[in-house]
Amino acid sequence: MKPKILFLCTHNSARSQLAEGIMRHLAGDRFKVYSAGTVVTGVNPNVVKALSEKGIEIKGQYSKHVDDLKAIEFDYIVTVCDRAKSACPALPGKGQKIHWGLKDPGEVAGSEEEILNAFKETRDLLFGLIKEEFEL
């Protein structure tokens, strides 16, 4: 049985979606990967652009509320923003809690290029964090 991992963020639109896509790409054969948020807003189009630039397609990924996943016992629960960590409900299971307080690239103001670059920076940071934490 594959270990289950949840990437949790406030809106499940950027950081947690990036993390879900990256983790599936790197180790989807070894982990069952989920992402969710405390508020559902949809996947930011810049997530799709930033990941596709690295050859990662996230078709089928969508914004989910953490309450929709309460029946799943996670082995790892990774909060990728400070707000989600403080607002995170108690999730079932003995899951190891991991926290990465990342800035929201969706809050960056500027040109389209500057905004996309913020998503790319977050993507690259998540690649490193995921590889290190899960020894990939």
PDB file of C-alpha atoms in Angstrom, residues 7 12-25 33-36 42-44 47-48 51 56-64:
ATOM      1  CA  PHE A   7      -0.289  19.039   0.572  1.00  0.00           C
ATOM      2  CA  ASN A  12      -5.564  24.976  -2.942  1.00  0.00           C
ATOM      3  CA  SER A  13      -4.866  27.080  -6.013  1.00  0.00           C
ATOM      4  CA  ALA A  14      -1.080  27.549  -6.225  1.00  0.00           C
ATOM      5  CA  ARG A  15       1.457  26.166  -3.724  1.00  0.00           C
ATOM      6  CA  SER A  16      -0.388  22.962  -2.844  1.00  0.00           C
ATOM      7  CA  GLN A  17      -1.292  22.361  -6.505  1.00  0.00           C
ATOM      8  CA  LEU A  18       2.347  22.837  -7.516  1.00  0.00           C
ATOM      9  CA  ALA A  19       3.434  20.425  -4.784  1.00  0.00           C
ATOM     10  CA  GLU A  20       0.841  17.819  -5.796  1.00  0.00           C
ATOM     11  CA  GLY A  21       1.946  17.951  -9.429  1.00  0.00           C
ATOM     12  CA  ILE A  22       5.644  17.794  -8.577  1.00  0.00           C
ATOM     13  CA  MET A  23       5.228  14.913  -6.123  1.00  0.00           C
ATOM     14  CA  ARG A  24       3.160  12.911  -8.611  1.00  0.00           C
ATOM     15  CA  HIS A  25       5.818  13.555 -11.243  1.00  0.00           C
ATOM     16  CA  VAL A  33      -0.728  12.221  -3.601  1.00  0.00           C
ATOM     17  CA  TYR A  34      -3.460  14.713  -2.684  1.00  0.00           C
ATOM     18  CA  SER A  35      -3.804  18.439  -2.184  1.00  0.00           C
ATOM     19  CA  ALA A  36      -6.549  20.464  -0.552  1.00  0.00           C
ATOM     20  CA  GLY A  42      -9.721  26.783  -8.364  1.00  0.00           C
ATOM     21  CA  VAL A  43      -6.296  26.047  -9.845  1.00  0.00           C
ATOM     22  CA  ASN A  44      -4.346  29.149 -10.829  1.00  0.00           C
ATOM     23  CA  VAL A  47       0.498  26.620 -11.976  1.00  0.00           C
ATOM     24  CA  VAL A  48      -0.263  24.816 -15.233  1.00  0.00           C
ATOM     25  CA  LEU A  51       4.692  22.917 -14.379  1.00  0.00           C
ATOM     26  CA  ILE A  56       4.600  18.069 -15.918  1.00  0.00           C
ATOM     27  CA  GLU A  57       0.947  17.871 -16.917  1.00  0.00           C
ATOM     28  CA  ILE A  58      -1.660  18.192 -14.153  1.00  0.00           C
ATOM     29  CA  LYS A  59      -4.822  17.227 -16.007  1.00  0.00           C
ATOM     30  CA  GLY A  60      -7.332  15.972 -13.493  1.00  0.00           C
ATOM     31  CA  GLN A  61      -6.041  18.108 -10.644  1.00  0.00           C
ATOM     32  CA  TYR A  62      -8.660  20.424  -9.206  1.00  0.00           C
ATOM     33  CA  SER A  63      -9.162  22.539  -6.114  1.00  0.00           C
ATOM     34  CA  LYS A  64     -10.530  20.507  -3.192  1.00  0.00           C
TER      35      LYS A  64
END
